PDB file of C-alpha atoms in Angstrom:
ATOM      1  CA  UNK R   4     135.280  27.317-127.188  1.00 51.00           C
ATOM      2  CA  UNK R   5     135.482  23.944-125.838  1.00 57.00           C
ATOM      3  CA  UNK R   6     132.631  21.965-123.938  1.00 59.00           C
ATOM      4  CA  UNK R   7     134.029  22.575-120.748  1.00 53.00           C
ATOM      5  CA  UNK R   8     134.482  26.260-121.108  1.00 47.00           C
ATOM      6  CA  UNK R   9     130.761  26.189-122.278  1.00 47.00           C
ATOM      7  CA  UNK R  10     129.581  24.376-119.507  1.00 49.00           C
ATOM      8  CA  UNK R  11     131.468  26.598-117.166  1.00 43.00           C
ATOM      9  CA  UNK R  12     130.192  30.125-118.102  1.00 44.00           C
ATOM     10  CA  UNK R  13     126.432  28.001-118.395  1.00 41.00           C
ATOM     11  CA  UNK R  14     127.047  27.526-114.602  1.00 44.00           C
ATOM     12  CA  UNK R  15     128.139  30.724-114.119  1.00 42.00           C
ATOM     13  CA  UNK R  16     125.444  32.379-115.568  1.00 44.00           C
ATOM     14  CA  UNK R  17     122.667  30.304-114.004  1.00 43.00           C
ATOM     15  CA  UNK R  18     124.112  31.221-110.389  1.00 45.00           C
ATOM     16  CA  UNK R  19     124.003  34.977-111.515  1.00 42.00           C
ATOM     17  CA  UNK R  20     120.786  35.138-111.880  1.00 41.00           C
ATOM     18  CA  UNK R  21     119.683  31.938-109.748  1.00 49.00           C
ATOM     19  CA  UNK R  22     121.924  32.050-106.899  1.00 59.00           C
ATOM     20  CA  UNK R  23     121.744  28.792-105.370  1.00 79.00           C
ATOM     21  CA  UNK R  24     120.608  28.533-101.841  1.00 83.00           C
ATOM     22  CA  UNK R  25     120.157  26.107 -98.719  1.00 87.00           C
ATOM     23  CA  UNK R  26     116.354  24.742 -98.804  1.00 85.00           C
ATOM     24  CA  UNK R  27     115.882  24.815 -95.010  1.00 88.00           C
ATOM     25  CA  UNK R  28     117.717  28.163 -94.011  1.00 87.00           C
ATOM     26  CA  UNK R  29     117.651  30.377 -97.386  1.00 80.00           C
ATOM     27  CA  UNK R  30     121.672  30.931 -97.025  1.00 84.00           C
ATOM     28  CA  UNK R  31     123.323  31.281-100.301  1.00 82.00           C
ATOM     29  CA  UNK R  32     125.415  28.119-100.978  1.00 79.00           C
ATOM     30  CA  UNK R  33     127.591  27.082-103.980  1.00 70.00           C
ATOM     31  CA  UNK R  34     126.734  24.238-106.740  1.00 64.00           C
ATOM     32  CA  UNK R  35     128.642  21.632-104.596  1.00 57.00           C
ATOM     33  CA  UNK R  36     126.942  22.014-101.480  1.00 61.00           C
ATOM     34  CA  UNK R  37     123.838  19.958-102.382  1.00 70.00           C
ATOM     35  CA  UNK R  38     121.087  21.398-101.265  1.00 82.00           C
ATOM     36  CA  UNK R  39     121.838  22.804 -97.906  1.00 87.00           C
ATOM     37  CA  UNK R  40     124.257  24.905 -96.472  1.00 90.00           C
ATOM     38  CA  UNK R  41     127.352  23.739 -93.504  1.00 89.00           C
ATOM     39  CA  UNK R  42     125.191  24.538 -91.050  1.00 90.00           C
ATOM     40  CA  UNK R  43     122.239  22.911 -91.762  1.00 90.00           C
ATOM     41  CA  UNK R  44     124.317  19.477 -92.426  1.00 89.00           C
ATOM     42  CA  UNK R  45     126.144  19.732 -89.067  1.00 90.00           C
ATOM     43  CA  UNK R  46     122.292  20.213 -87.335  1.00 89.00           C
ATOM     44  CA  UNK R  47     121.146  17.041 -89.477  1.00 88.00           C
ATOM     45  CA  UNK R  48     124.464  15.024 -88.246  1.00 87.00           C
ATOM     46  CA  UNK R  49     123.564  15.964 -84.391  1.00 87.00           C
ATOM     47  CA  UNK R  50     119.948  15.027 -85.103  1.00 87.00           C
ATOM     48  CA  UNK R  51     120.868  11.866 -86.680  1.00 87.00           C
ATOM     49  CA  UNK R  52     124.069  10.450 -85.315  1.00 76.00           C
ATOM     50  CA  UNK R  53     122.711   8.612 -82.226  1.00 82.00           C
ATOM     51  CA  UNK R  54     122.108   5.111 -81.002  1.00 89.00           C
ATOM     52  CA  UNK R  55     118.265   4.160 -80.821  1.00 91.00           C
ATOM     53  CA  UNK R  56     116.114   1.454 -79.489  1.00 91.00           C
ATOM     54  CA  UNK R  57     114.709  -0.716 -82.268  1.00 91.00           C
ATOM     55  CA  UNK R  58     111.423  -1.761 -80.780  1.00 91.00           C
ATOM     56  CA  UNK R  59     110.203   2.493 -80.462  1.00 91.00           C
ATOM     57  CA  UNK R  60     113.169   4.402 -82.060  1.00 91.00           C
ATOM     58  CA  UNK R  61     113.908   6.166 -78.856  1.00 89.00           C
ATOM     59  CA  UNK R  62     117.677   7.131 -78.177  1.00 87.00           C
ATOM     60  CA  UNK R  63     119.137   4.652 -76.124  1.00 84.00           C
ATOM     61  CA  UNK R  64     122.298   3.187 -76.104  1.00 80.00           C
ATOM     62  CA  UNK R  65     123.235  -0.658 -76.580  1.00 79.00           C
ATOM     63  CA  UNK R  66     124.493  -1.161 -72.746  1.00 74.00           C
ATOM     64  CA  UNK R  67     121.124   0.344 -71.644  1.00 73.00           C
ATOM     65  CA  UNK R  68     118.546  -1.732 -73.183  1.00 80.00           C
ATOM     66  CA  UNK R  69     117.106  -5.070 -71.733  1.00 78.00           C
ATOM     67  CA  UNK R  70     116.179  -7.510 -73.912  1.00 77.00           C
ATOM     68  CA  UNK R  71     116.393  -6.101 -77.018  1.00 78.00           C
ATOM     69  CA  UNK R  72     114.329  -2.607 -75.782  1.00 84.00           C
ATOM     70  CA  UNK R  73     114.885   0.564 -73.999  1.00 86.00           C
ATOM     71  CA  UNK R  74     113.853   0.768 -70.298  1.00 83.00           C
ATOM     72  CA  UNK R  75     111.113   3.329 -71.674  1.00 82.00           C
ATOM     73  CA  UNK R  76     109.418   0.780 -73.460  1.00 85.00           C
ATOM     74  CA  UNK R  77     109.435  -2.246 -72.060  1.00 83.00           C
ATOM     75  CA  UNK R  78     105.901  -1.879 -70.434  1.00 81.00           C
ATOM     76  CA  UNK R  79     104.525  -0.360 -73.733  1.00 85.00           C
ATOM     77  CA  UNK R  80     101.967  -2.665 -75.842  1.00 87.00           C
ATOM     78  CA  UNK R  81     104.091  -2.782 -79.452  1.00 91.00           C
ATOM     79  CA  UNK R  82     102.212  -4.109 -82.541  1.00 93.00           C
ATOM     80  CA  UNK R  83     104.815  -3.249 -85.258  1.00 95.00           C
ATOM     81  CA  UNK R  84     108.261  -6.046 -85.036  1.00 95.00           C
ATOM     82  CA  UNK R  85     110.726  -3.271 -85.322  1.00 95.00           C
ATOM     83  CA  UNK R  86     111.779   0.202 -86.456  1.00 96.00           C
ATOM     84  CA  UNK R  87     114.277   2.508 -88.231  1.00 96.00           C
ATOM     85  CA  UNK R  88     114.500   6.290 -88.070  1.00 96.00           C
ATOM     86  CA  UNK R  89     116.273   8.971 -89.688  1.00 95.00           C
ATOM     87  CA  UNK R  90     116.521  10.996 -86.235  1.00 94.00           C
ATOM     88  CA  UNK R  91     115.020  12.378 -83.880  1.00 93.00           C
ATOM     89  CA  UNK R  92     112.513  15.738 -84.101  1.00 94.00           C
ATOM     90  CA  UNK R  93     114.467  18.469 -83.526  1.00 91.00           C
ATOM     91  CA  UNK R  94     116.346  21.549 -85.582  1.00 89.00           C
ATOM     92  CA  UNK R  95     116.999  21.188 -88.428  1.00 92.00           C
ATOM     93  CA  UNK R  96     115.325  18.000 -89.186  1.00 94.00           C
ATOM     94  CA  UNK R  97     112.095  18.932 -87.227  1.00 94.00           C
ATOM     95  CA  UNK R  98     112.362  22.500 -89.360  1.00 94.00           C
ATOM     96  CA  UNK R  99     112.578  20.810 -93.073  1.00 94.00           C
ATOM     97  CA  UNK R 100     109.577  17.641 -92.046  1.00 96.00           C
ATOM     98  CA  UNK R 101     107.553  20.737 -91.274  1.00 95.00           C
ATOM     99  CA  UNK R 102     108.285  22.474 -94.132  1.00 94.00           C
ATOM    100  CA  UNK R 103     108.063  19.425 -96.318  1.00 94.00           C
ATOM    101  CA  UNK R 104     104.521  18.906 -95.244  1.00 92.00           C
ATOM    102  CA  UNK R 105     103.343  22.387 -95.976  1.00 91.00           C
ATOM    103  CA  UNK R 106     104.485  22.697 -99.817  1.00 89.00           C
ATOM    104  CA  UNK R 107     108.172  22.550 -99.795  1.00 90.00           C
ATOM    105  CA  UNK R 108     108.617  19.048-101.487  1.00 91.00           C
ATOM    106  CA  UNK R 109     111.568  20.074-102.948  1.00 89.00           C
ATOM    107  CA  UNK R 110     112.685  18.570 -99.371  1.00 92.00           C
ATOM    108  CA  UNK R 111     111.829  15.340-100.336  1.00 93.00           C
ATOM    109  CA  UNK R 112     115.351  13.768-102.101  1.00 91.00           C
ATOM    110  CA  UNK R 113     117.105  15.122 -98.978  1.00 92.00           C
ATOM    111  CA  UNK R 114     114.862  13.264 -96.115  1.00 95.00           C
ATOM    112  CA  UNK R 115     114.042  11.153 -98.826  1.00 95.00           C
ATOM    113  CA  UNK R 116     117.940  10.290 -98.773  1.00 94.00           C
ATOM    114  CA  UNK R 117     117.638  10.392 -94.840  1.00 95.00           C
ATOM    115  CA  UNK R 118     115.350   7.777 -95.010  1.00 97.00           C
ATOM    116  CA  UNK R 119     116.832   5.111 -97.043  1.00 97.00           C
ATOM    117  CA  UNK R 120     119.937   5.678 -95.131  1.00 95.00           C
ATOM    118  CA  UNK R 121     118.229   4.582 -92.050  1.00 96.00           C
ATOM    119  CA  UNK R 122     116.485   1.455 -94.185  1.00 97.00           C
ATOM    120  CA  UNK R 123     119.951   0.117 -95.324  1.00 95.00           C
ATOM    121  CA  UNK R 124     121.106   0.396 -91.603  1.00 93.00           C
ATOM    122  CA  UNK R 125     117.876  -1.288 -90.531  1.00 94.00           C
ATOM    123  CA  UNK R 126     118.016  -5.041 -89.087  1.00 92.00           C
ATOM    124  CA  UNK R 127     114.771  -5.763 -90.714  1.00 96.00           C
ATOM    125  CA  UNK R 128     116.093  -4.360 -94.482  1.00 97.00           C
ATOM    126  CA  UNK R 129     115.752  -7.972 -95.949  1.00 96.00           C
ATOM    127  CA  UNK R 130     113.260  -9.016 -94.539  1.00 97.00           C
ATOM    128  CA  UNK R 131     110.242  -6.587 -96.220  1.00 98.00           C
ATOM    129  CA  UNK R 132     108.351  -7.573 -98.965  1.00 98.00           C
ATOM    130  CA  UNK R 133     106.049  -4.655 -99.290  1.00 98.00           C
ATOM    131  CA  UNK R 134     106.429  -0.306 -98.633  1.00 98.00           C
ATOM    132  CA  UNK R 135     103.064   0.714 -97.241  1.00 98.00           C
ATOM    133  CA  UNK R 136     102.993   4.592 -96.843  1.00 98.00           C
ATOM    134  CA  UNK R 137     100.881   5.989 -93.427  1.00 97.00           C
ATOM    135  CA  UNK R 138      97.712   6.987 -95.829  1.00 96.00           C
ATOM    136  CA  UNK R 139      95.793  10.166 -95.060  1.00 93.00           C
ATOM    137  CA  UNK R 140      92.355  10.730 -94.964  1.00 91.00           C
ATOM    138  CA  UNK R 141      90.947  11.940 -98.588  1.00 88.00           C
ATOM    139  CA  UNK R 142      89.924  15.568 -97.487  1.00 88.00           C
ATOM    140  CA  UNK R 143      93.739  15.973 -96.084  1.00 88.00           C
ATOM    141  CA  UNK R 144      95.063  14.394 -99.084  1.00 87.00           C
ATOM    142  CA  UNK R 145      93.049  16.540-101.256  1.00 89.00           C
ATOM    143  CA  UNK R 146      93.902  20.241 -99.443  1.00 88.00           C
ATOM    144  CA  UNK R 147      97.504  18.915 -99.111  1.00 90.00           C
ATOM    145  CA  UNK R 148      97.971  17.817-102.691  1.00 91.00           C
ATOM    146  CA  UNK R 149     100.102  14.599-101.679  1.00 94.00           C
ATOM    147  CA  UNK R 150     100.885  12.318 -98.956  1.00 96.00           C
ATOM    148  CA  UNK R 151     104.104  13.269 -97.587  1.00 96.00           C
ATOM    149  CA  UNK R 152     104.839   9.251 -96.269  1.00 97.00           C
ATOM    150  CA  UNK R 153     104.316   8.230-100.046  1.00 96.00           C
ATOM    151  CA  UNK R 154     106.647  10.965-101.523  1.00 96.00           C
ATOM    152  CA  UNK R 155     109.103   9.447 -98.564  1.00 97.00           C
ATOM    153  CA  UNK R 156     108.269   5.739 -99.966  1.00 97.00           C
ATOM    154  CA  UNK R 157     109.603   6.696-103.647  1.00 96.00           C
ATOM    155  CA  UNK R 158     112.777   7.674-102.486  1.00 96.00           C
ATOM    156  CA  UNK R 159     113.820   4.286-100.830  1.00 97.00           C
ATOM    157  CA  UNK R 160     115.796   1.795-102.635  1.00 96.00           C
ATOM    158  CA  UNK R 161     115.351  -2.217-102.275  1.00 97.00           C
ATOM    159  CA  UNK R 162     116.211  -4.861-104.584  1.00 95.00           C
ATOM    160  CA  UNK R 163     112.627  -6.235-104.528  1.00 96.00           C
ATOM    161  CA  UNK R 164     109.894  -4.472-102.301  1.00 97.00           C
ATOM    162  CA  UNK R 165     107.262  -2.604-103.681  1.00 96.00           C
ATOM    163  CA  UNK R 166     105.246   0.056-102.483  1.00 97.00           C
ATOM    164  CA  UNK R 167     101.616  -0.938-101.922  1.00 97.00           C
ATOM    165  CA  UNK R 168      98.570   1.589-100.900  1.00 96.00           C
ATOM    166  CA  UNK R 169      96.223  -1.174-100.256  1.00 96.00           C
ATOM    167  CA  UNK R 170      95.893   0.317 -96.493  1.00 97.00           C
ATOM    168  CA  UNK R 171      93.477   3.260 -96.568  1.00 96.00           C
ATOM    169  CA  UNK R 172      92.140   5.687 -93.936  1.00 95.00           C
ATOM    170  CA  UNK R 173      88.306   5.701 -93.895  1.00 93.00           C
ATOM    171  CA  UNK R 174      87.508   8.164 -90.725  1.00 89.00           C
ATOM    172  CA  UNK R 175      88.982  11.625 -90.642  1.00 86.00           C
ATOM    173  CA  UNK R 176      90.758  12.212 -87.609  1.00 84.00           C
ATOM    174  CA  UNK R 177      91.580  15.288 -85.459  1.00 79.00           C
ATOM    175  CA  UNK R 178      95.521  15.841 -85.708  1.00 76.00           C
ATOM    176  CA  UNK R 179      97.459  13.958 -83.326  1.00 81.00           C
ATOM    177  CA  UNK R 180      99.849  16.897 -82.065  1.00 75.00           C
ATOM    178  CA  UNK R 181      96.286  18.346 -80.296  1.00 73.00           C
ATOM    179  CA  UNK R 182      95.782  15.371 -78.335  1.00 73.00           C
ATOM    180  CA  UNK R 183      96.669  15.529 -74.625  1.00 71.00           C
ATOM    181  CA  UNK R 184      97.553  12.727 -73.770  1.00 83.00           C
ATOM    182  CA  UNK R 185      98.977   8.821 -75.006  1.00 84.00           C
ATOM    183  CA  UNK R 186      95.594   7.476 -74.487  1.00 87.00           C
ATOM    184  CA  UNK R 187      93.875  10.449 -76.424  1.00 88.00           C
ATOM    185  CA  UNK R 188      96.233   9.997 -79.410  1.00 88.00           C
ATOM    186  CA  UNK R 189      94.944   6.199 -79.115  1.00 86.00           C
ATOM    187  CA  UNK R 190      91.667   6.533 -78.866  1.00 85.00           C
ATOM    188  CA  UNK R 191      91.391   8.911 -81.695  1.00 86.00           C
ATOM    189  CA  UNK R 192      92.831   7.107 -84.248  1.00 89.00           C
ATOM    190  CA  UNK R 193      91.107   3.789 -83.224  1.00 88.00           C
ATOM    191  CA  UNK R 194      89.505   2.111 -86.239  1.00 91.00           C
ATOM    192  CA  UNK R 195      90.657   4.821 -88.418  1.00 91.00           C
ATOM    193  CA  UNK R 196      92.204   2.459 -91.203  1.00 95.00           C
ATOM    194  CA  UNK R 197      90.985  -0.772 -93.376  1.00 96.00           C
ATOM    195  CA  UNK R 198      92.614  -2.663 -95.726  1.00 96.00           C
ATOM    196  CA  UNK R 199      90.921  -2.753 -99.499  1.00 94.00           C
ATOM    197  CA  UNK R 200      89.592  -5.797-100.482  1.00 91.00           C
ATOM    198  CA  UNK R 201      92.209  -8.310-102.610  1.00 89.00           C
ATOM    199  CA  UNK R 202      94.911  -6.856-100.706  1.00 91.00           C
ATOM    200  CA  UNK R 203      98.388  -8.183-101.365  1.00 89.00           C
ATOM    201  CA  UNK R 204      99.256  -8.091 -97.548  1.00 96.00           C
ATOM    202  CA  UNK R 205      98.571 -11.714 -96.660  1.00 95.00           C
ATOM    203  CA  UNK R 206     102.079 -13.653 -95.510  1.00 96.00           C
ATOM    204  CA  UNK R 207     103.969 -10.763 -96.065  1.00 97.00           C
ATOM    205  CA  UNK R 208     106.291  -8.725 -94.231  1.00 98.00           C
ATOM    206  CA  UNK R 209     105.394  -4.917 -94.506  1.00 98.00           C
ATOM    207  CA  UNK R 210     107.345  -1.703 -93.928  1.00 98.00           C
ATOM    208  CA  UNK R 211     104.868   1.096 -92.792  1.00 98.00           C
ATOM    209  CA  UNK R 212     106.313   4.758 -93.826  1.00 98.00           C
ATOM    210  CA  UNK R 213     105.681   7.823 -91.649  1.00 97.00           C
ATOM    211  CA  UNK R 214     107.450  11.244 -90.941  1.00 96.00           C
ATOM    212  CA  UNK R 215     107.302  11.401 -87.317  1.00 95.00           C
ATOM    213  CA  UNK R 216     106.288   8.888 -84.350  1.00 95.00           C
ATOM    214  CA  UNK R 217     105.515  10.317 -80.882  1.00 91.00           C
ATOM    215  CA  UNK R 218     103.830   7.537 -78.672  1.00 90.00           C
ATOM    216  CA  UNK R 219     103.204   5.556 -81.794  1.00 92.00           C
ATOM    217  CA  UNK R 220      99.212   5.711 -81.662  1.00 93.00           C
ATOM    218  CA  UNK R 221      99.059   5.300 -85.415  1.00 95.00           C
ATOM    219  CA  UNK R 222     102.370   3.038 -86.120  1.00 96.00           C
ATOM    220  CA  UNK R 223     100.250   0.985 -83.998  1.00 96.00           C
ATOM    221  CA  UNK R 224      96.904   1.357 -85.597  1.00 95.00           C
ATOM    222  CA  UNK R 225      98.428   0.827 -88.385  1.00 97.00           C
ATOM    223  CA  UNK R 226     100.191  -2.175 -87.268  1.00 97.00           C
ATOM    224  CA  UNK R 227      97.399  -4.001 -85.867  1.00 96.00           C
ATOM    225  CA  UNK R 228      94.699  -3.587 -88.816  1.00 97.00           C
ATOM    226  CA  UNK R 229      97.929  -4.547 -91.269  1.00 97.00           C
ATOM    227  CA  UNK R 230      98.272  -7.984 -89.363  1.00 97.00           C
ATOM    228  CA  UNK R 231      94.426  -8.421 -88.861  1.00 95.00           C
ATOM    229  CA  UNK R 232      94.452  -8.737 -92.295  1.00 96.00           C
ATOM    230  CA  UNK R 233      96.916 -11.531 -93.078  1.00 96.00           C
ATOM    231  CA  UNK R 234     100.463  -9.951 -92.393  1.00 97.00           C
ATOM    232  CA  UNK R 235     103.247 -12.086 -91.075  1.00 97.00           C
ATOM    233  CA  UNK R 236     104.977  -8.795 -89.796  1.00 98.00           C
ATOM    234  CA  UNK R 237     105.127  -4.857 -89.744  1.00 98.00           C
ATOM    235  CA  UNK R 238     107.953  -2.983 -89.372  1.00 98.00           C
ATOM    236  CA  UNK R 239     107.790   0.950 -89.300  1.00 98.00           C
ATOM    237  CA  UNK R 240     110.154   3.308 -90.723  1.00 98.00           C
ATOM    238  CA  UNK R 241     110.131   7.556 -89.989  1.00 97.00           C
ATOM    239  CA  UNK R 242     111.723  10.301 -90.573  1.00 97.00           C
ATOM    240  CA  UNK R 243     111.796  11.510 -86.859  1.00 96.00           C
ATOM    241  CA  UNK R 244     110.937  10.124 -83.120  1.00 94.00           C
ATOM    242  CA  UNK R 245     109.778  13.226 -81.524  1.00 91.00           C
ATOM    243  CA  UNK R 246     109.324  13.784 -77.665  1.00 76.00           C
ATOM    244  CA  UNK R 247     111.898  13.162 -76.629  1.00 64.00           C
ATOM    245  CA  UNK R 248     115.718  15.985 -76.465  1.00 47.00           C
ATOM    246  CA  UNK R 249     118.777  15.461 -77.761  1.00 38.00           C
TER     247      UNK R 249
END
């Protein structure tokens, strides 16, 4: 029996007994459907097929913005110099970020790969010297068991930038989604983050890396403390601007 015969009935066998399936919707799916099923793809290519504004990563189109930004944001205090997204929150891609947060990290090559699609598209992709993932507080780190925005991090690809953890969060915070209001979501993560001492952020350009911006209270945050430190600029990338439909 030749190699390929082998390695056929090996296939065969392993989808016998470990059917392959889709990782957001649990449909079976063959070999060559990589990881999820039609479906699922077709939701991700509505999520993710827009035009956005690259100062908040809203959709907007290129004939409507004004200088550069979307009509919604042009009165809106912005302390990172740009942004890329992989979508917006909705669907599928809202289903599989939530899942990825709560255990399913098998997720992570697929927004992973969602991600770094949105980098290379990015008008800021040459520009960053350094990957900084959104940090969480130790006690959420610790019940979590990882950092979903660092997982993200690893999947990107860049001739040179590393990824750098030298921002940390030193106040735990209430979760964002319960705050009521822009100015809540503000105010609560307000001196929430500090940079370690002998940082490596001084004259560079950073790349913060989230999962999902709303008003941007902690892109912002983030942003600001980043540049208070030495940073020429901060860019953000996500996996998903939420609050906003299709």
């Amino acid at each position: 029996m030749n190699r390929q015969k082998i390695n056929f009935l090996y296939h065969s066998i392993i989808q016998l007994f470990w059917p392959a399936v889709c990782l957001n919707c649990k449909k079976s799916i063959s070999e060559t459907e990589n990881s999820l099923c039609k479906e699922c793809w077709n939701e991700l290519i509505v999520c993710t097929g827009s035009d956005y504004c690259p100062r908040c990563g809203r959709e907007a189109s290129i004939a409507g913005r004004i200088g550069g930004a979307c009509p919604e944001c042009q009165s809106i205090e912005v302390y990172f110099d740009g942004i890329a997204r992989a979508g917006i929150y909705d669907n599928t891609l809202r289903d599989m970020i939530l899942a990825f947060k709560n255990g399913k990290t098998e997720l992570g090559s697929t927004l992973g790969f969602l991600a770094d699609s949105a980098l290379q598209g990015s008008l800021f992709y040459n520009e960053i010297d350094l990957f900084v993932p959104v940090p969480l507080h130790w006690m959420r780190r610790l019940g979590r068991g990882y950092n979903q925005s660092q997982v993200v991090a690893g999947k990107l690809n860049h001739p040179s930038a590393k990824i750098c953890t030298d921002l940390v969060r030193i106040r735990k915070t209430r979760m964002q989604p319960t705050m009521a209001s822009p100015a809540a979501r503000a105010k609560n993560v307000a001196g929430a983050f500090a940079i370690r001492y002998r940082h490596e952020f001084s004259g560079k350009n950073i790349c913060l890396i989230d999962d999902i911006k709303t008003t941007g209270a902690t892109l912002n945050e983030c942003a600001k403390t980043i540049k208070d430190a030495g940073a020429n600029k901060v860019f953000a990338l996500v996996l998903a601007i939420a609050g906003q439909n299709i």
